Structure formats: structure tokens, C-alpha cells
mmCIF file of C-alpha atoms in Angstrom:
data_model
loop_
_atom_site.group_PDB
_atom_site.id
_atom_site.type_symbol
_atom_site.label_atom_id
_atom_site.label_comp_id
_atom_site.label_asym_id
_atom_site.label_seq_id
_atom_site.Cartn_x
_atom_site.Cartn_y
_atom_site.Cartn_z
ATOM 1 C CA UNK A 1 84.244 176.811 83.017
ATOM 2 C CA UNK A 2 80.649 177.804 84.664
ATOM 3 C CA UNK A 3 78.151 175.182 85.017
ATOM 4 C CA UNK A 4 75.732 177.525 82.729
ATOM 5 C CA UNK A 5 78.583 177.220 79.545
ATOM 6 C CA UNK A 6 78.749 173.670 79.856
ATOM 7 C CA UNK A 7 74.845 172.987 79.416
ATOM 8 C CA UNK A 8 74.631 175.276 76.578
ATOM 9 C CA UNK A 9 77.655 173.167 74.778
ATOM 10 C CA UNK A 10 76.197 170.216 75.666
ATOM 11 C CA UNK A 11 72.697 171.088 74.185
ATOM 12 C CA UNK A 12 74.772 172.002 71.252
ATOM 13 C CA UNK A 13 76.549 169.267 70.636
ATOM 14 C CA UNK A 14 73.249 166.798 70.906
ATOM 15 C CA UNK A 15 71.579 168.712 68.217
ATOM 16 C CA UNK A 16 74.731 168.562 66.378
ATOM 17 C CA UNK A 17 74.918 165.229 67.280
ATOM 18 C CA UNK A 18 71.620 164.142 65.705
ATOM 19 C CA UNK A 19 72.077 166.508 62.398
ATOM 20 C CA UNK A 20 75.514 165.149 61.409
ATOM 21 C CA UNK A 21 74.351 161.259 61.999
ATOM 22 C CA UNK A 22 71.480 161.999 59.234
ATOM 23 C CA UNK A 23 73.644 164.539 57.135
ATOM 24 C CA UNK A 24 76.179 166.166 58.432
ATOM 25 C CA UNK A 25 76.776 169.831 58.720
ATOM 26 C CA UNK A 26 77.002 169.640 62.814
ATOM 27 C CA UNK A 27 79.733 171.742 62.718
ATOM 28 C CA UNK A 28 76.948 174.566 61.477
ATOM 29 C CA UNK A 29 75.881 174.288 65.188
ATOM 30 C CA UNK A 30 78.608 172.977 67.423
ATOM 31 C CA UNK A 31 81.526 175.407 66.228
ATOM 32 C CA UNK A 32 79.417 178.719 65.963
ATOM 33 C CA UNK A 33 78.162 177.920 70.398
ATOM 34 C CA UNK A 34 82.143 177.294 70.850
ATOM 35 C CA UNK A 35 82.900 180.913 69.102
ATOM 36 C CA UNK A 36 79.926 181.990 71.613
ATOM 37 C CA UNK A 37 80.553 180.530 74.744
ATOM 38 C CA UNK A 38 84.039 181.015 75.200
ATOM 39 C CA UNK A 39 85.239 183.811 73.296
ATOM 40 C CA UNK A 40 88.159 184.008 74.602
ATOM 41 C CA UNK A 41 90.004 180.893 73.486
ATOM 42 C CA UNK A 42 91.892 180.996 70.330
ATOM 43 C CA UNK A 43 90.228 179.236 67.250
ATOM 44 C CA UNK A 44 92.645 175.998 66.859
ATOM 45 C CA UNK A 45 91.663 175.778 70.867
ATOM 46 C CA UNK A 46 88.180 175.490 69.765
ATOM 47 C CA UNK A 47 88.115 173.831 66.815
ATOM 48 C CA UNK A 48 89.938 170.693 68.347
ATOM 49 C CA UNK A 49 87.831 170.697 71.050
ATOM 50 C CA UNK A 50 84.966 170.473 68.308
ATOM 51 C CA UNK A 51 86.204 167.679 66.469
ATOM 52 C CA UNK A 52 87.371 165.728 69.417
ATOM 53 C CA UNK A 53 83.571 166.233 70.128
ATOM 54 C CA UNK A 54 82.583 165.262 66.888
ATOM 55 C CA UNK A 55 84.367 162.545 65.960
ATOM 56 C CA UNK A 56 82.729 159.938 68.709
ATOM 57 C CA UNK A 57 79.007 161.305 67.748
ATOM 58 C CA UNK A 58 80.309 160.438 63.711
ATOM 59 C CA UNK A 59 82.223 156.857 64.909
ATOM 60 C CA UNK A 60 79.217 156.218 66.742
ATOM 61 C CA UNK A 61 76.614 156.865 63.694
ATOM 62 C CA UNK A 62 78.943 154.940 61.521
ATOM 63 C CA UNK A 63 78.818 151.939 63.135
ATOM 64 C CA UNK A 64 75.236 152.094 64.004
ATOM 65 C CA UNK A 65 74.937 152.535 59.851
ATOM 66 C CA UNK A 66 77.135 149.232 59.431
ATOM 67 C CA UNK A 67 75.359 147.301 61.742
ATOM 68 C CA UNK A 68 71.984 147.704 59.969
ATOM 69 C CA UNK A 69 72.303 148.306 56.609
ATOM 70 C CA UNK A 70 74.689 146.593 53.512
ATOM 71 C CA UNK A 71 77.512 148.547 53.802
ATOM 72 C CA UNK A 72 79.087 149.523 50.604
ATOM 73 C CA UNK A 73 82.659 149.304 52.028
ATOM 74 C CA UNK A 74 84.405 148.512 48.027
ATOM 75 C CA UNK A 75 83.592 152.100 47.748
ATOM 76 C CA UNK A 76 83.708 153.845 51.111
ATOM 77 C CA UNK A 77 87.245 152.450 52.143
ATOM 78 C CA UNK A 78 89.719 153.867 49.440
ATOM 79 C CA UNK A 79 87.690 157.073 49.877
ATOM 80 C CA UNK A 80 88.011 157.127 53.889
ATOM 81 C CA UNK A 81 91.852 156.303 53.050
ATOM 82 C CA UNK A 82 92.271 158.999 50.442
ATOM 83 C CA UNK A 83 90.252 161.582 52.721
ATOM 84 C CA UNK A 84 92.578 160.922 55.678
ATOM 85 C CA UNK A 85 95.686 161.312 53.330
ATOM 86 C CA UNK A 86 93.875 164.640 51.606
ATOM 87 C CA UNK A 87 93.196 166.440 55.037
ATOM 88 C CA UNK A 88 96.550 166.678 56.308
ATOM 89 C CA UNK A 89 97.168 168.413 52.661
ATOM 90 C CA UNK A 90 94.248 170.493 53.323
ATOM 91 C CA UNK A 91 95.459 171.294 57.127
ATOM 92 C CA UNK A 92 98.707 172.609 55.250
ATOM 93 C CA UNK A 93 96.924 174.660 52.333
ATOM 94 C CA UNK A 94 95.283 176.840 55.150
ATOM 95 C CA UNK A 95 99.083 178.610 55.695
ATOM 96 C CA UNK A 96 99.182 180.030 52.176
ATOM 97 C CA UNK A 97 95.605 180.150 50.584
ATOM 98 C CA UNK A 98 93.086 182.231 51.674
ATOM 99 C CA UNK A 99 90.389 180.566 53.018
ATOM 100 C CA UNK A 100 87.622 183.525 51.870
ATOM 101 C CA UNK A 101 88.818 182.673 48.632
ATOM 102 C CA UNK A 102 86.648 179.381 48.783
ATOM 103 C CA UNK A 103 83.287 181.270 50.049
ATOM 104 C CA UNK A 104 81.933 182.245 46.475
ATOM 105 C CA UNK A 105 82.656 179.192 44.907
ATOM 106 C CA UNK A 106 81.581 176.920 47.600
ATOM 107 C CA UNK A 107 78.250 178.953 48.037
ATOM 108 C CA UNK A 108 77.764 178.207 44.155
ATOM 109 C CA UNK A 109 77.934 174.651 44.261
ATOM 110 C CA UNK A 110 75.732 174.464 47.384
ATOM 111 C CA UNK A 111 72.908 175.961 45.079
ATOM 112 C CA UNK A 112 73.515 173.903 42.600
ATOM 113 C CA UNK A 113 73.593 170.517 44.809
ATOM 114 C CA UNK A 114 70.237 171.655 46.535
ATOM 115 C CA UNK A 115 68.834 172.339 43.036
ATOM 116 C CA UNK A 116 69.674 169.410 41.334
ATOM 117 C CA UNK A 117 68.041 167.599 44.432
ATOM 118 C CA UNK A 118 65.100 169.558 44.548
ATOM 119 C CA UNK A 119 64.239 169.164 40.564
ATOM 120 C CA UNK A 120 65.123 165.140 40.903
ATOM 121 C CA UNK A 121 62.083 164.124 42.832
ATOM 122 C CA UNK A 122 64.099 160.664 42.425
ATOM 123 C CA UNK A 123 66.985 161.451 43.226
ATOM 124 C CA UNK A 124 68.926 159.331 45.877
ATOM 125 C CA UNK A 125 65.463 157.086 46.303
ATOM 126 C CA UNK A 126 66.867 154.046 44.721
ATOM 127 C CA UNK A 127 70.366 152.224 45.955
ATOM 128 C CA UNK A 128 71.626 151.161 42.544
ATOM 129 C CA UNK A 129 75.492 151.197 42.044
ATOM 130 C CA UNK A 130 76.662 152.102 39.216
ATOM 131 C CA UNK A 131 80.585 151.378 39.082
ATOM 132 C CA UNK A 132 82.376 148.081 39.614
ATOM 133 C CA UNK A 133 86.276 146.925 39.852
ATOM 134 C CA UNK A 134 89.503 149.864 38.998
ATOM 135 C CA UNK A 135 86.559 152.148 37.836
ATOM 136 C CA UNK A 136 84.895 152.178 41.477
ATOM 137 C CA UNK A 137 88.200 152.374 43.169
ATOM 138 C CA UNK A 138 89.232 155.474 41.216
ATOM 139 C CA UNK A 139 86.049 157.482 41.836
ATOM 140 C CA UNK A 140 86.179 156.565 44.922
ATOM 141 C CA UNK A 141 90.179 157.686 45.593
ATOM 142 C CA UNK A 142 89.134 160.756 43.643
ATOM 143 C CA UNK A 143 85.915 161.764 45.943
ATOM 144 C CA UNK A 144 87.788 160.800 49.162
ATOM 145 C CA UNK A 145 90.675 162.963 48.005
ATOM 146 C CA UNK A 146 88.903 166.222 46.960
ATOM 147 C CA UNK A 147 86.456 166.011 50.260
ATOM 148 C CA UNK A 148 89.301 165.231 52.463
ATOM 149 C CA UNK A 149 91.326 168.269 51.248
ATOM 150 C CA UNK A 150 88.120 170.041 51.662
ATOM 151 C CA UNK A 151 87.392 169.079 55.347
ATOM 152 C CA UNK A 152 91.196 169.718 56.420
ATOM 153 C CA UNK A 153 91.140 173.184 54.770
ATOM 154 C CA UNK A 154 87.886 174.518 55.446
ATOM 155 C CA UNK A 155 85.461 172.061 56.406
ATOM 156 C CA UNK A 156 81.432 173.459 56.606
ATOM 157 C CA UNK A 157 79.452 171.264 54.672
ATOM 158 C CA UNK A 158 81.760 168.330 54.127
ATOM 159 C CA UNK A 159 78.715 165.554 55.074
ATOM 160 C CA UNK A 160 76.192 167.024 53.029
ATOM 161 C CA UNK A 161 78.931 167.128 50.124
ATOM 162 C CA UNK A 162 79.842 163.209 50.794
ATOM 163 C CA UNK A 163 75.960 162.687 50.477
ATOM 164 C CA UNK A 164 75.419 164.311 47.447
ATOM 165 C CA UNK A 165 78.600 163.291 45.704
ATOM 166 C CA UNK A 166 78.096 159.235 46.778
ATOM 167 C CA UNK A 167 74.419 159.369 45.149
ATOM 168 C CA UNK A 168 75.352 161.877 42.003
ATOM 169 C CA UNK A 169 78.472 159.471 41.070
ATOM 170 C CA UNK A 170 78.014 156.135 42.770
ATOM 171 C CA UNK A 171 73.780 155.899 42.659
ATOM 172 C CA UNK A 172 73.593 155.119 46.405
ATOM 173 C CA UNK A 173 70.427 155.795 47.976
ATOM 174 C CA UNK A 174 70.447 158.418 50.779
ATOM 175 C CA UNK A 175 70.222 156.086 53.311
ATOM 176 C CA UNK A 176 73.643 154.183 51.870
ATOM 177 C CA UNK A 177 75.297 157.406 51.035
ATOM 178 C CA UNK A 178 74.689 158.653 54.709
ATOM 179 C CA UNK A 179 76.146 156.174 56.344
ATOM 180 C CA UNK A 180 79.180 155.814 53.556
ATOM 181 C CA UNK A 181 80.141 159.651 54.240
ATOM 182 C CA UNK A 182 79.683 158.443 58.070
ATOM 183 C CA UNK A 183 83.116 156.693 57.737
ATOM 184 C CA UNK A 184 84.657 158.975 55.720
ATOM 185 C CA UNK A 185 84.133 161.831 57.905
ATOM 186 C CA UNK A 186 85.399 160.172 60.843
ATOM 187 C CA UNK A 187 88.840 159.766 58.661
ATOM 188 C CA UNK A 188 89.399 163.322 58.136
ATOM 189 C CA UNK A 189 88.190 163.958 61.578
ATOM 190 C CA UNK A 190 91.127 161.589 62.870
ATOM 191 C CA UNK A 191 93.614 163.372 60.823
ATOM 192 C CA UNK A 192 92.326 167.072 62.378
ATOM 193 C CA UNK A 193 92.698 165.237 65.432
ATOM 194 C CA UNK A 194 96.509 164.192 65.013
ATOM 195 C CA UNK A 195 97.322 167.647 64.480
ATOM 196 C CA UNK A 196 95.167 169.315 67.311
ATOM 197 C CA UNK A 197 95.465 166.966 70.472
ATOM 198 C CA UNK A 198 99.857 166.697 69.928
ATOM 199 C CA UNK A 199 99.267 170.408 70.120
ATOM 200 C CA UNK A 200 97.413 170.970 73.183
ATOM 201 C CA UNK A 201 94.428 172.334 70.881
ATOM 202 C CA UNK A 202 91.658 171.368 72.995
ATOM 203 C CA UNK A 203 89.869 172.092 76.186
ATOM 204 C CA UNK A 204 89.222 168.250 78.133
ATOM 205 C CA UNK A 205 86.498 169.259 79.821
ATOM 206 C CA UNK A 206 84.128 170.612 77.392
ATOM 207 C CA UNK A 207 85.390 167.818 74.878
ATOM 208 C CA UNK A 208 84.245 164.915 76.900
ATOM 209 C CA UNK A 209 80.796 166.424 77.873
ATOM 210 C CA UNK A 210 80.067 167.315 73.819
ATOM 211 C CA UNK A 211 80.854 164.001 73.119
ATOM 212 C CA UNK A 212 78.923 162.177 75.413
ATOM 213 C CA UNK A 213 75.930 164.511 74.086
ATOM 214 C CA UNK A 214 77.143 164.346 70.716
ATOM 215 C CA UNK A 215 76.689 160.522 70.765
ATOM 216 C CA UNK A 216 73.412 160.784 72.240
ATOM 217 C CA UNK A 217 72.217 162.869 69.357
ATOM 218 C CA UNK A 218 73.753 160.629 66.969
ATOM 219 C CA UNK A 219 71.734 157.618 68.471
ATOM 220 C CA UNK A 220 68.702 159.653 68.084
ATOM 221 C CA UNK A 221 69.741 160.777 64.627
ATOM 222 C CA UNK A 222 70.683 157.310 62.872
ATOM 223 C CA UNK A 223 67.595 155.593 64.957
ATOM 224 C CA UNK A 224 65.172 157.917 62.661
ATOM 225 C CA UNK A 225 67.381 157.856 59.696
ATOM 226 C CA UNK A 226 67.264 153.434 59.846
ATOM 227 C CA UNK A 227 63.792 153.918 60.898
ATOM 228 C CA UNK A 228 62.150 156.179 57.938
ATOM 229 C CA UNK A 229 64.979 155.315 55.612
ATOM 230 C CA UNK A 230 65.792 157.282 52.469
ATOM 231 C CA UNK A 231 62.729 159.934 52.144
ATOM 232 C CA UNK A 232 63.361 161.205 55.797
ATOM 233 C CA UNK A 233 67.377 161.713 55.006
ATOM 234 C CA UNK A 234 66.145 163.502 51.842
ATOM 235 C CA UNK A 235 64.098 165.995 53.340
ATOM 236 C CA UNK A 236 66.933 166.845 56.146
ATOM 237 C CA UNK A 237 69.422 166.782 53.659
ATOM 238 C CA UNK A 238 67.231 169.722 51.775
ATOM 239 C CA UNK A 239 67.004 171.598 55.281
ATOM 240 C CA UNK A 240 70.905 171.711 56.281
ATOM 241 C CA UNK A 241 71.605 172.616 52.468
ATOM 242 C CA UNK A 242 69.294 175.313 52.424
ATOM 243 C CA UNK A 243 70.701 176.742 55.995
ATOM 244 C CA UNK A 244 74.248 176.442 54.520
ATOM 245 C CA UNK A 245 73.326 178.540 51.375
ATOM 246 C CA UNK A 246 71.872 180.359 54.021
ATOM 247 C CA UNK A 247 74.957 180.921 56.011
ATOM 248 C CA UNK A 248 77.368 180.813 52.852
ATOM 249 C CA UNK A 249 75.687 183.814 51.507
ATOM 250 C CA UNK A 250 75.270 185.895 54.666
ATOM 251 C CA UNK A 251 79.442 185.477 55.201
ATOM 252 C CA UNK A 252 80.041 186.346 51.361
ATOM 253 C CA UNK A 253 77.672 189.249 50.761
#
């Protein structure tokens, strides 16, 4: 690989970095400068070199997250289990659905997840759980489930999903629910992983340079996040949502 391909993945993968640590949706920038930059390589090649990148920015955010703020881990655990589970199921799915299939429907709820934000001027602002024992453990088997299968089968979006889905059904805050879907999302990266690196699906070089800048970006990411709490996750949320409806709509229509 040239030297000139390298920095532009590595500037890639620190803004990715910093985006996914707040609210995910890195892959928005990281997988689209892979398809760029090295053209040539197959897709699997590329996206396993992406998540290998990813996952160490995500790991790194997460425990930044649970070293600062009251981790609600009764809730995030089963759903990090259940999402690992889910996106090897997902993974599978990709051999006999068609993934185009999803681009309507996903586009759909993406309006209606920035909407509901946008009209809630109170939404996410307040950390106030609202489930409790088999109840909590079921929603939250449910939501790691559904998101997992999403991530392993198509994947765009799947932070800014966990965010939206912890506050809407659990009544975290945005700060909590960032750093819940945090651990989550390094689950279903770990089980994209297991399938890619056995395989040979990645490229070493470019993997260990995004993830050192993809960590970087994440340290810059959660420092803001702790720092300005749950109004400055809001307002970023609102931003990769809207470039995702964006995006969603361009590769539909």
C-alpha cells in the first residue's frame, strides 16, 4: 500500500473514531474511504479490515463510558449476549435475502427515529429506567437480538439504532444509552470478527493503523460526550441521523 492510502484511511478512521464513540454510524465514513482507496479488494476483504478497525475505537469508548458513568449493565449484558448470538444469524441471512430489500424499510424508520427526536425536545434528557427484574431482561434479549441480526446482516446505522431504542424502551438518557450501545456494538463486532479474521478477510496493515486512529478519535469522542453530557450526544445523534436518511435515500431512489 502507498504511504498517500494509508493517511487518507487513517484520517478516516479518527473521524470515524470520534463519531461512533458519541453515536455510532462510523461505518458511514470508514467503509465508504475503504471502497475508495483500494478498489480493488473484494468487499469481505474490506469489510473485516473495517471492523477489525472498529472494534478497538468501540472497546475503547466502552470502557472509557464504564469508567465514568453508572453503567446500566442489568440491561446492557443480556442484550450484548443476545446481539453476539443474533449476528452470526444475521451473517447467515445475507446468503438468501436480499440485502436491498431492507433499504426502504430501514430508510422509513430512520425518519421516523429522527422525528420522534426532533418533536421530543425531552427526549433522552433525563436517565430514568423504566423496567426492573424478567421484564428488563426480556426487552433487553429482545433489543440485543433484533440489532444484532441487524448489524450481522447489514449493519449502517446499528449505534444510532441502539441509542434510540435504549432511551425509547428503557428511558436512559443519551449519555447512558451511548455508552450501553458502546458494549453492545463491540459484541456483534466480535462475532463479524470470528467469521472474517479465520477467513483471511482482512488487510494487517491498514487494520492496525485505523485502529490506532480509530482509538484516538474515540478518546476525543467520549472525552466531549462525558464532558457536555446528554445535550451534546443529542445534537450529534440528530446530525448522523439526518446524514443516514441522507444516504438511505440517495441508495433507494
Amino acid at each position: 500500500m502507498e504511504l498517500s492510502q494509508l493517511v487518507i484511511l487513517a484520517l478516516a478512521a479518527l473521524f470515524a473514531g470520534f463519531i461512533d464513540s458519541v453515536v455510532g454510524g462510523g461505518g458511514l465514513i470508514q467503509i465508504p474511504a475503504l471502497f475508495s482507496v483500494l478498489p480493488k479488494e473484494v468487499p469481505a476483504t474490506l469489510f473485516g479490515t473495517n471492523k477489525i478497525a472498529s472494534i478497538f475505537g468501540t472497546a475503547n469508548a466502552a470502557w472509557r463510558y464504564a469508567t465514568q458513568v453508572k453503567m446500566p449493565w442489568r440491561t446492557t449484558l443480556p442484550a450484548a449476549i443476545a446481539a453476539f448470538a443474533c449476528a452470526y444469524l444475521g451473517a447467515m441471512a445475507v446468503a438468501w435475502l436480499p440485502r436491498d430489500l431492507l433499504r426502504p424499510m430501514i430508510l422509513v424508520m430512520l425518519v421516523g427515529a429522527a422525528g420522534y427526536t426532533f418533536w421530543r425536545k425531552d427526549f433522552g434528557a433525563i436517565h430514568r429506567p423504566q423496567h426492573a427484574g424478567v421484564t428488563e431482561l426480556l426487552y433487553a434479549l429482545l433489543l440485543g437480538g433484533v440489532i444484532g441480526f441487524y448489524d450481522g446482516f447489514f449493519g449502517p446505522g446499528t449505534g444510532s439504532f441502539l441509542i434510540f431504542l435504549f432511551i425509547r424502551f428503557f428511558g436512559f438518557d443519551f449519555l447512558h444509552a451511548s455508552a450501553a450501545s458502546k458494549v453492545v456494538n463491540v459484541a456483534t463486532n466480535l462475532a463479524a470478527i470470528g467469521y472474517f479474521v479465520p477467513n483471511g478477510f482482512f488487510i494487517p496493515v491498514a487494520a492496525v493503523l485505523m485502529a490506532v486512529a480509530n482509538i484516538l478519535g474515540s478518546f476525543i469522542g467520549t472525552h466531549l460526550a462525558l464532558r457536555h453530557g446528554s445535550g451534546f450526544v443529542r445534537r450529534v445523534f440528530l446530525v448522523v441521523v439526518s446524514s443516514l436518511i441522507v444516504k438511505f435515500a440517495w441508495d433507494t431512489f
